[in-house]
CSV table of C-alpha atoms in Angstrom, one decimal:
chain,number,residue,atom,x,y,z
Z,1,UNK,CA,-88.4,24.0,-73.3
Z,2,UNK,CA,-89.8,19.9,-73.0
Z,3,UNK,CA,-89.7,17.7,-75.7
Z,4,UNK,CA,-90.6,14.5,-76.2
Z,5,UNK,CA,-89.1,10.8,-77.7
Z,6,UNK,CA,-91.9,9.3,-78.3
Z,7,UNK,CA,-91.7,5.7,-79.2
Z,8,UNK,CA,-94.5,3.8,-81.4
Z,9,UNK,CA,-94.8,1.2,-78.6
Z,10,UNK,CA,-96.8,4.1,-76.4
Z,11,UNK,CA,-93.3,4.7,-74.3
Z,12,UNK,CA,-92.5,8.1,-74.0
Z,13,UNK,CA,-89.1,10.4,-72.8
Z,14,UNK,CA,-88.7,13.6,-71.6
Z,15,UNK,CA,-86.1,16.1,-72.3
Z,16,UNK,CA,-84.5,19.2,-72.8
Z,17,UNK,CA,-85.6,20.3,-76.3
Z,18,UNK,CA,-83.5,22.3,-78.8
Z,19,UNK,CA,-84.3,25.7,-80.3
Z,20,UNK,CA,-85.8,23.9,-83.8
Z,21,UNK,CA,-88.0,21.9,-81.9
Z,22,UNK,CA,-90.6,23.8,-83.8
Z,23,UNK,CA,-91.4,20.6,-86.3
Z,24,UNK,CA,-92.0,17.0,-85.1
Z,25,UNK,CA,-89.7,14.6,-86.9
Z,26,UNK,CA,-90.3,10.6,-87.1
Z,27,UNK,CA,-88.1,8.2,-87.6
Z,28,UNK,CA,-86.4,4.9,-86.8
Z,29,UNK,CA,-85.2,4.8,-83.5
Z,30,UNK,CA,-81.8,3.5,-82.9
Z,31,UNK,CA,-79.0,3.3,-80.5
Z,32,UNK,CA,-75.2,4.1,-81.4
Z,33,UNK,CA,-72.8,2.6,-78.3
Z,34,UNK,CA,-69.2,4.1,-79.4
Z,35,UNK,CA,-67.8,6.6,-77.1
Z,36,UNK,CA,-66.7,8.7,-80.2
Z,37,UNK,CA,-67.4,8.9,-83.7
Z,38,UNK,CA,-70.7,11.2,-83.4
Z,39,UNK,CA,-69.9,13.4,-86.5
Z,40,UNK,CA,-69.4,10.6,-89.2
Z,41,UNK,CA,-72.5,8.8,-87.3
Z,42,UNK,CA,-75.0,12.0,-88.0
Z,43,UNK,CA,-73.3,12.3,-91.8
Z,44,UNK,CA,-73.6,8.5,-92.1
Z,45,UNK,CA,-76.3,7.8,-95.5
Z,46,UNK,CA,-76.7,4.3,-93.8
Z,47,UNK,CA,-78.6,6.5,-91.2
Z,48,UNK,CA,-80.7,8.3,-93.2
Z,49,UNK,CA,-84.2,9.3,-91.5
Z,50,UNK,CA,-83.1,7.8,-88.5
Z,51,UNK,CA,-83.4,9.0,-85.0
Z,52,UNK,CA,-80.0,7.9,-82.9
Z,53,UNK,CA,-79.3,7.7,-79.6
Z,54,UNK,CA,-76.0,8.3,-78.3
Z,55,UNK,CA,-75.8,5.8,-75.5
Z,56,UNK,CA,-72.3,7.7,-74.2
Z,57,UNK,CA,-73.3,10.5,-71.7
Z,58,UNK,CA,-71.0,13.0,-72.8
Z,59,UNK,CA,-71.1,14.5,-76.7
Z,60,UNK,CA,-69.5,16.6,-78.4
Z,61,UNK,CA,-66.6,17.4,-76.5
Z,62,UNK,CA,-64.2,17.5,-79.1
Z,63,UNK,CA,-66.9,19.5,-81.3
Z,64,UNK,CA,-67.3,18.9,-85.4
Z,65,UNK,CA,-64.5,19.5,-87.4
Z,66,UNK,CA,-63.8,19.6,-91.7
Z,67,UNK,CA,-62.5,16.3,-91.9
Z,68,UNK,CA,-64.6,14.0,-90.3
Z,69,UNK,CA,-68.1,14.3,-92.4
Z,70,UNK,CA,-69.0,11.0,-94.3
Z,71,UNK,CA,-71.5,13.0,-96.6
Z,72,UNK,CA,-71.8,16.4,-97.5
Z,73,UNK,CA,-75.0,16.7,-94.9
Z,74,UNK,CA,-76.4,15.6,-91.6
Z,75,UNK,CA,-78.6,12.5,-92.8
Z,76,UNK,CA,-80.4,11.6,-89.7
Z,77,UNK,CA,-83.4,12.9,-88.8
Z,78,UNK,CA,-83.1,13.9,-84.8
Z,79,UNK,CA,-80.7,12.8,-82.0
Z,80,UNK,CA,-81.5,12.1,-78.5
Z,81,UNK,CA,-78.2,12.5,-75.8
Z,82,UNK,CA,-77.9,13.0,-72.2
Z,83,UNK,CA,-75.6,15.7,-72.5
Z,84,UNK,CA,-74.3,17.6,-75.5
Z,85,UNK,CA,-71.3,20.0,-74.7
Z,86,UNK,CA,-71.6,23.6,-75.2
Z,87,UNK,CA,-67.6,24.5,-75.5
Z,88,UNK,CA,-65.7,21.9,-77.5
Z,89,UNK,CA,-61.8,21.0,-76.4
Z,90,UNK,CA,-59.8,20.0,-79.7
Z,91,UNK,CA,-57.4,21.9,-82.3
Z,92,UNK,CA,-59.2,20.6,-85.3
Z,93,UNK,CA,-62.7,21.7,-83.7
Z,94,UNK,CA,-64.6,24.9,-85.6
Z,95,UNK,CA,-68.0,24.5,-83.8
Z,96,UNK,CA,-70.1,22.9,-81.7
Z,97,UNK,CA,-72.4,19.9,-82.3
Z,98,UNK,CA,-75.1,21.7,-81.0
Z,99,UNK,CA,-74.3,24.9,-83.7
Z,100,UNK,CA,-73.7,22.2,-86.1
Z,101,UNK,CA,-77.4,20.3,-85.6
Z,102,UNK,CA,-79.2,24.1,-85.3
Z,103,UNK,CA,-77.6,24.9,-88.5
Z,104,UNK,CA,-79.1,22.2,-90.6
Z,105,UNK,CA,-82.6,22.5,-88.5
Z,106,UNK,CA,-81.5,19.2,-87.2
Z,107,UNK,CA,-83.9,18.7,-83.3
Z,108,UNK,CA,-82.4,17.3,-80.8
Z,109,UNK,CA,-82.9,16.3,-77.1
Z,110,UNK,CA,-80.8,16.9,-73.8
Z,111,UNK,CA,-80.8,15.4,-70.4
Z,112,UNK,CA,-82.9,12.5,-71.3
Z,113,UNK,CA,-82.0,8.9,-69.5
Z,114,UNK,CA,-80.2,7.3,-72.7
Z,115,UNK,CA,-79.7,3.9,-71.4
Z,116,UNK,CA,-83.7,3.7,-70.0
Z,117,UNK,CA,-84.0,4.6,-73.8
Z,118,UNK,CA,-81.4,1.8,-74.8
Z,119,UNK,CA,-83.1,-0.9,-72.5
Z,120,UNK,CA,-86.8,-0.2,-74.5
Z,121,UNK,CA,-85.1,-1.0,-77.6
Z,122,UNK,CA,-83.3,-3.8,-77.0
Z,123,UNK,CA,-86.8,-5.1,-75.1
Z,124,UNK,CA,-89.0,-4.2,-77.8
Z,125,UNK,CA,-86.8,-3.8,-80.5
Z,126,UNK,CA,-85.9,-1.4,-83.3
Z,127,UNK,CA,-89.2,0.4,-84.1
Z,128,UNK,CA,-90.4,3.7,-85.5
Z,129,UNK,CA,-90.4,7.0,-83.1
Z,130,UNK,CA,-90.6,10.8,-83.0
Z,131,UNK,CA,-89.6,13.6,-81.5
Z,132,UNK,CA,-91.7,16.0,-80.7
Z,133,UNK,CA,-93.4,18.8,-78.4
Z,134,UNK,CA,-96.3,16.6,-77.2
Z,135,UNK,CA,-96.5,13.1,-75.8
Z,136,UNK,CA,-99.5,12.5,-78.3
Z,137,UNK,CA,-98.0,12.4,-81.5
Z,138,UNK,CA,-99.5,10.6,-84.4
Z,139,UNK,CA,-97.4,8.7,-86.1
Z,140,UNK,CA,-97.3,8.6,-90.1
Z,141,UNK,CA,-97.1,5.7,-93.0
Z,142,UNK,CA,-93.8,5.2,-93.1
Z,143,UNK,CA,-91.4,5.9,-96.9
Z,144,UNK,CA,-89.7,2.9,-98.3
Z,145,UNK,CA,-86.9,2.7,-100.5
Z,146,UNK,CA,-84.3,4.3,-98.7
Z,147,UNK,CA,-81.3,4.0,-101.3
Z,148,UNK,CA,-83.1,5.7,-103.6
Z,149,UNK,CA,-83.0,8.8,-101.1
Z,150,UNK,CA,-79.4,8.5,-100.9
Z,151,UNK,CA,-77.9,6.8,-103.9
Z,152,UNK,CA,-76.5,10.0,-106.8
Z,153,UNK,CA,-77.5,10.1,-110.2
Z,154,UNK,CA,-74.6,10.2,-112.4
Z,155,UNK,CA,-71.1,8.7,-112.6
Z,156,UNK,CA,-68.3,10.3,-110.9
Z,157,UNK,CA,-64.4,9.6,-111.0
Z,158,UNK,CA,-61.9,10.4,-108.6
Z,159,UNK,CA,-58.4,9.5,-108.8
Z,160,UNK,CA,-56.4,9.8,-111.8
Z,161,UNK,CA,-54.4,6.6,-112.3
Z,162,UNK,CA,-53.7,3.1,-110.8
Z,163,UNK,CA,-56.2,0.3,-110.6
Z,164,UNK,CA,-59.7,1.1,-111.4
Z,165,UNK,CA,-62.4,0.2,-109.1
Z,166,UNK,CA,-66.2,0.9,-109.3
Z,167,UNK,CA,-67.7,1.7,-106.1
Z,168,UNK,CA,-71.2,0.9,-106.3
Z,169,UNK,CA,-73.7,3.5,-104.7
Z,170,UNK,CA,-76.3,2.3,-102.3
Z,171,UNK,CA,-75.5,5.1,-100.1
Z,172,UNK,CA,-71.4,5.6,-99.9
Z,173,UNK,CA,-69.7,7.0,-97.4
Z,174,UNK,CA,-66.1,9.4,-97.7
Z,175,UNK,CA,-64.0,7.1,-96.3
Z,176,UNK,CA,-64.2,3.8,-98.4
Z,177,UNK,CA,-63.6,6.4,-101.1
Z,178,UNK,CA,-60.4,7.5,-99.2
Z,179,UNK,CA,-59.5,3.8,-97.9
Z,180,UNK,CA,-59.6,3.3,-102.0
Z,181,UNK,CA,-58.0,6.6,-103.1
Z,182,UNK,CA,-55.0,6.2,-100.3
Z,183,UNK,CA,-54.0,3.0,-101.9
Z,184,UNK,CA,-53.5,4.3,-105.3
Z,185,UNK,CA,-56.6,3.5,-107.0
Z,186,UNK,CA,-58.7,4.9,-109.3
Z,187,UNK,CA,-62.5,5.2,-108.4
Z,188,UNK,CA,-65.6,5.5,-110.5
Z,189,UNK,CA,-68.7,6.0,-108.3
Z,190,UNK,CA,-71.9,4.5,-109.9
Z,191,UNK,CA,-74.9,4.7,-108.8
Z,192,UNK,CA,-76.2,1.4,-108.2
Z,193,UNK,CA,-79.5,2.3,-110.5
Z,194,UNK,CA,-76.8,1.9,-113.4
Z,195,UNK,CA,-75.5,-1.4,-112.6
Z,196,UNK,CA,-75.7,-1.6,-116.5
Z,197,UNK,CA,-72.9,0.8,-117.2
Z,198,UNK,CA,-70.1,-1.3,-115.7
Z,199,UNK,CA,-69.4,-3.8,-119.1
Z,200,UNK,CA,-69.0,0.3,-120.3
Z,201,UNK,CA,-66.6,1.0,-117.8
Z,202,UNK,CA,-64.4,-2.6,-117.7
Z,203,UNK,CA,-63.2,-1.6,-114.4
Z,204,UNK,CA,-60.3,-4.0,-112.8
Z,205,UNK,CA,-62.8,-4.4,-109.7
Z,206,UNK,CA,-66.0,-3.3,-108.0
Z,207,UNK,CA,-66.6,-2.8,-104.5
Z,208,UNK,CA,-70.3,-2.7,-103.2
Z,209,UNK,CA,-71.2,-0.1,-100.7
Z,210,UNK,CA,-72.8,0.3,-97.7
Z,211,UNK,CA,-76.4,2.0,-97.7
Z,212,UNK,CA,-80.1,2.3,-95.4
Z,213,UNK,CA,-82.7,0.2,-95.3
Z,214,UNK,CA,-83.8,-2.8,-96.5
Z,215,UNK,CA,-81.3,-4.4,-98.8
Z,216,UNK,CA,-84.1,-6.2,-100.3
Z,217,UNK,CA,-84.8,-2.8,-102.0
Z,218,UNK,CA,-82.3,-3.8,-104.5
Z,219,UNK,CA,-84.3,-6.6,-105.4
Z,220,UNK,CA,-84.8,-5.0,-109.4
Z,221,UNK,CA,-81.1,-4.9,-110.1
Z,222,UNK,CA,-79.9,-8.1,-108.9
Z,223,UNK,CA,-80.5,-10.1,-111.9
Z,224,UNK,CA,-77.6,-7.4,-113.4
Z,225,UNK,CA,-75.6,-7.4,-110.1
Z,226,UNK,CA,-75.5,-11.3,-110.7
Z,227,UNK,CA,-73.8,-11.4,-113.9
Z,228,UNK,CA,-71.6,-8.4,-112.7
Z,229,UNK,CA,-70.2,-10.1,-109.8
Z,230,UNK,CA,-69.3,-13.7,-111.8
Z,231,UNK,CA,-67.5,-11.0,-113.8
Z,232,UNK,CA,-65.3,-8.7,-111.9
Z,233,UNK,CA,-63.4,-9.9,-108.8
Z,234,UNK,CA,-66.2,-7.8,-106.0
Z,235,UNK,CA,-65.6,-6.4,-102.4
Z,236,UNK,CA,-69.1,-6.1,-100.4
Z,237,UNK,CA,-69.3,-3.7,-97.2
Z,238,UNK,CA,-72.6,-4.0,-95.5
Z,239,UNK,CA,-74.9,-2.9,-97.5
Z,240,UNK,CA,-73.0,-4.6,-100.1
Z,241,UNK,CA,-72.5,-7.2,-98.5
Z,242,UNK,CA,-76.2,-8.2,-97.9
Z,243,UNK,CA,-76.9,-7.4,-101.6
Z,244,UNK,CA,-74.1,-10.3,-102.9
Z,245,UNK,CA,-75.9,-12.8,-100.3
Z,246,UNK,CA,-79.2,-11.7,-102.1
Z,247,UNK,CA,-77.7,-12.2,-105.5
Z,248,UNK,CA,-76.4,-15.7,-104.8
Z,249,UNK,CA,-79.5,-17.1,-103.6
Z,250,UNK,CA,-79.7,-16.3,-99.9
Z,251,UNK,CA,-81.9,-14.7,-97.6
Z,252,UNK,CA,-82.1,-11.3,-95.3
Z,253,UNK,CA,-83.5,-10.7,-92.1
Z,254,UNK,CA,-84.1,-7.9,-89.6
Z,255,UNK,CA,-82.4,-8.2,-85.9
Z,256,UNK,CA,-84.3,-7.1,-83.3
Z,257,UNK,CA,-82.3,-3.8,-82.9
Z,258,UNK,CA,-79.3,-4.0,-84.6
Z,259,UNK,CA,-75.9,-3.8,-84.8
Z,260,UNK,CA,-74.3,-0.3,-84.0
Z,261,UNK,CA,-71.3,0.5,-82.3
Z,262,UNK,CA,-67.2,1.1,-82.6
Z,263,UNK,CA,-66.0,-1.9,-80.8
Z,264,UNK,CA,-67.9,-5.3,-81.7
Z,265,UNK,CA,-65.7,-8.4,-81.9
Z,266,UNK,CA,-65.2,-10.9,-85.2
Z,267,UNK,CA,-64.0,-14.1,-85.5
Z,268,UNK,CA,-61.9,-14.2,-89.1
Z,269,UNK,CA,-62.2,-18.0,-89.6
Z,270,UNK,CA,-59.7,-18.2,-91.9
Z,271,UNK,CA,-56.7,-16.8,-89.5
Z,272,UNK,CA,-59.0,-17.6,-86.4
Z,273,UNK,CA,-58.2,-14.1,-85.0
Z,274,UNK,CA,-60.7,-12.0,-83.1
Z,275,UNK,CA,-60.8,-8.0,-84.1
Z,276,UNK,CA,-63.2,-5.3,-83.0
Z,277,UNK,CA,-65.1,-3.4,-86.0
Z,278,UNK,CA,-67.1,-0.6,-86.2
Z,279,UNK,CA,-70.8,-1.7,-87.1
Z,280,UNK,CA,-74.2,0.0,-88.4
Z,281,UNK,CA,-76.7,-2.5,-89.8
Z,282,UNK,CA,-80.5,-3.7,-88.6
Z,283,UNK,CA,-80.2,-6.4,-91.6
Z,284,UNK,CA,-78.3,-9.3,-91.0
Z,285,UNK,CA,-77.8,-12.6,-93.7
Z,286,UNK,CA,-79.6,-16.0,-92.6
Z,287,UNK,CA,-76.6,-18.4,-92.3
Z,288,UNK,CA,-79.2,-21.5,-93.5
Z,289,UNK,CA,-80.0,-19.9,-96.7
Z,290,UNK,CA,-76.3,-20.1,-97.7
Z,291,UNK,CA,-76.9,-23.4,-98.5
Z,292,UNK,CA,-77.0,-24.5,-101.4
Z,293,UNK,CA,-75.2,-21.1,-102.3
Z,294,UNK,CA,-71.4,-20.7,-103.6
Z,295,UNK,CA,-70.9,-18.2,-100.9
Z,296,UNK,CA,-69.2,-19.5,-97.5
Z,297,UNK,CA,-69.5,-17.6,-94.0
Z,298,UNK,CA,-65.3,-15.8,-93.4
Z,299,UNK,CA,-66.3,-14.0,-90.3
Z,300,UNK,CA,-68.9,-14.2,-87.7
Z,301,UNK,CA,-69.9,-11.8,-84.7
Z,302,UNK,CA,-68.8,-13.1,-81.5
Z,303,UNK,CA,-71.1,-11.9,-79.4
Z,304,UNK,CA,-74.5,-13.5,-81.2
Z,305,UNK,CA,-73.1,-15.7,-83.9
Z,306,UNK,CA,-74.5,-13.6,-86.5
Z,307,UNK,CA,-72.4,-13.7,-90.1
Z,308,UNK,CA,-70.2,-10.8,-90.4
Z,309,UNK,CA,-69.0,-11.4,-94.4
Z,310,UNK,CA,-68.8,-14.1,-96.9
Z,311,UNK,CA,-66.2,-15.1,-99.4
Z,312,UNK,CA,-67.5,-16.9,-102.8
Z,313,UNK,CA,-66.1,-20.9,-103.2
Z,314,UNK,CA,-64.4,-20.3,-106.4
Z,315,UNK,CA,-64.6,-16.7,-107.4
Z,316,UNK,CA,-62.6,-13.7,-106.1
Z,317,UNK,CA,-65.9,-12.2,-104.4
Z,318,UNK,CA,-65.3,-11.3,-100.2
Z,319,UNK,CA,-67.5,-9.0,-98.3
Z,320,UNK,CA,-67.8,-7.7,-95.0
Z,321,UNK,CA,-71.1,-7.0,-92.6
Z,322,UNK,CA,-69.0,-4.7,-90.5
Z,323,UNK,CA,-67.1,-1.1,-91.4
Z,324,UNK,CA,-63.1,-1.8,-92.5
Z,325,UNK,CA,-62.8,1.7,-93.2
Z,326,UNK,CA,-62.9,2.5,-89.6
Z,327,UNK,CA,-64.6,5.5,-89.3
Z,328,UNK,CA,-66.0,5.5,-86.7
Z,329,UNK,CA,-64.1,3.0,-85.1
Z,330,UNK,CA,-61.0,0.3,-84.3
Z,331,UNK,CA,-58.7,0.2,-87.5
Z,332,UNK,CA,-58.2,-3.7,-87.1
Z,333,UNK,CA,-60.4,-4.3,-90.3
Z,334,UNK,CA,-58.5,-2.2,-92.6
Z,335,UNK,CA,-56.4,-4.6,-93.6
Z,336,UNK,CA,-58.9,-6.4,-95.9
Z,337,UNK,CA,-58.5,-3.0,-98.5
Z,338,UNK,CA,-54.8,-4.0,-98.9
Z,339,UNK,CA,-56.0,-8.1,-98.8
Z,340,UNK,CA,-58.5,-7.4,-101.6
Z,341,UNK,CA,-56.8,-5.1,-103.9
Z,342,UNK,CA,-53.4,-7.5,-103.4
Z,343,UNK,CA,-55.8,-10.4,-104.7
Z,344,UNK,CA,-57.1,-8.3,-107.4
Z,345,UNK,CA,-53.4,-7.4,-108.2
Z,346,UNK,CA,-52.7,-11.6,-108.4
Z,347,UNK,CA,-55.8,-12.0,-110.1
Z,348,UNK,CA,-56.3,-14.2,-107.4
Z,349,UNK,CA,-58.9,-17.0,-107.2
Z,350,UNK,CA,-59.2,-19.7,-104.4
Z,351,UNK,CA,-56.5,-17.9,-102.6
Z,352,UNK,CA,-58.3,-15.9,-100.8
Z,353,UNK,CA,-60.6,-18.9,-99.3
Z,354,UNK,CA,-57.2,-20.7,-97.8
């Protein structure tokens, strides 16, 4: 059976549809370049609604396993490959990625031409698109708001003694829980609705999470954010990391398609060492609108100059644009868990700026 990519420029793709095709689906087309990685991609909240392209030709050879899921659920809304494989190769495998996308109703296209998709993109940038049975698909208003979609409801702890750290929801995924929980710590999740709640809670430290979207969306909380962060030494990861820049002063903006990928290089300033990171944003922070600002650019993407996290002049506040928790991805960055938390430990202030 045909099916359709249709993109809102008028550029249409043709593929191989899958069996719950049935229901056209719209979303944000966007284009993920890591050879591996697939499962936490598609369970990624950062993604939610979106519709990714796998540039890689070959997915799903090593099939979906019970470890790898950054959310309890699929969270994008379609993916487009040029080859999805029907028998996974890999001990830890317990089904397909195909079994895994029909099981949650999740469409999804086969033997389409994913870097002709990849080139549209990058030439016309990130825009809305849908997948569907027709080439004439109308496309809908769009939903804004996206954390709210993702972000819980209620407080939740995990860990039972060490440091405590609040992990601000915008959209979190598993493994800054587990980068947290593997280093002893003790982790209240609160949803970033309830930025209130943290003078209730006194933690030792907050870390801000990643999240979809627009992170002018958090525009109604920053005020509190503010006052949090001059508070409680703070670790920002995309998402999070945009929100402190918002909080301080500066300024967002949209790049043309994104960041998205398991192997993009950044320049740590401070050591003046290059590592590769693993990276999902469309929002990036305006380097001029730092001035003025406390906050200082620590690393910067090498291949477009773009900043890639911040560190605060005189306050024990560092955040990241890219993914240290490494999944998907290079484990390079990981480091800056163990960096943060040591500081935290010191109740350093300027050292980390040095």
């Amino acid at each position: 059976m045909k099916g359709y990519l249709c993109l809102q420029d008028g550029t249409t793709f043709e593929g191989k549809a899958s069996r719950h095709f049935d229901r056209n689906v719209q979303g944000e087309v966007v284009f993920f370049t890591g050879m591996t990685g697939y499962q936490e991609v598609l369970t990624d909240p950062s993604y939610k609604g979106q519709i990714v392209v796998f540039t890689y030709p070959l997915i799903g050879n090593y099939g979906i396993n019970d470890e790898d899921g950054e959310s309890e659920e699929i969270q994008v809304s379609g993916v487009v490959m040029y080859q999805c494989t029907d028998v996974p190769s890999h001990f830890q495998a317990r089904k397909s990625l195909g079994t895994y996308l029909n099981e949650q109703n999740i469409p999804y296209m086969t033997e389409v031409d994913t870097r002709e998709v990849t080139k549209a993109i990058r030439a016309e940038g990130t825009q809305q698109a849908a997948l569907s049975r027709g080439t004439d698909y109308l496309f809908q208003p769009t939903k804004g708001h996206q954390i709210q979609q993702v972000s819980g409801e209620k407080i939740e702890t995990y860990g039972e003694a060490g440091m405590h750290v609040a992990l601000i929801d915008f959209g979190w995924k598993k493994s800054i829980l587990n980068a947290l929980l593997e280093r002893g710590v003790r982790v209240s999740v609160l949803p970033f609705s309830k930025v209130e709640m943290l003078d209730t809670l006194q933690p030792d430290a907050i870390v801000l999470s990643n999240g979809p979207g627009d992170p002018k969306d958090t525009v109604d909380v920053l005020p509190l954010l503010k006052k949090a962060l001059e508070k409680f030494p703070t670790f920002g990861i995309c998402m999070g990391h945009q929100v402190i820049a918002l909080a301080f002063g500066g300024d967002t903006t949209k790049l043309t398609f994104g960041h998205r990928g398991a192997n993009h290089p950044v320049k740590d300033v401070v050591s003046g060492k290059v590592f590769l990171s693993s990276q999902n944003h469309n929002y990036v922070v305006k380097e001029d609108s730092l001035n003025g600002t406390p906050l200082v650019t620590r690393f910067y993407n090498v291949n477009d100059g773009s900043i890639e996290g911040l560190m605060h002049d005189s306050k024990l506040i560092m955040s990241a644009q890219f993914h240290p928790e490494a999944h998907p991805g290079p484990k390079d960055a990981e480091w800056l868990f163990d960096n943060f938390l040591t500081l935290v430990k010191n109740k350093g202030v300027k050292t980390h700026v040095s």
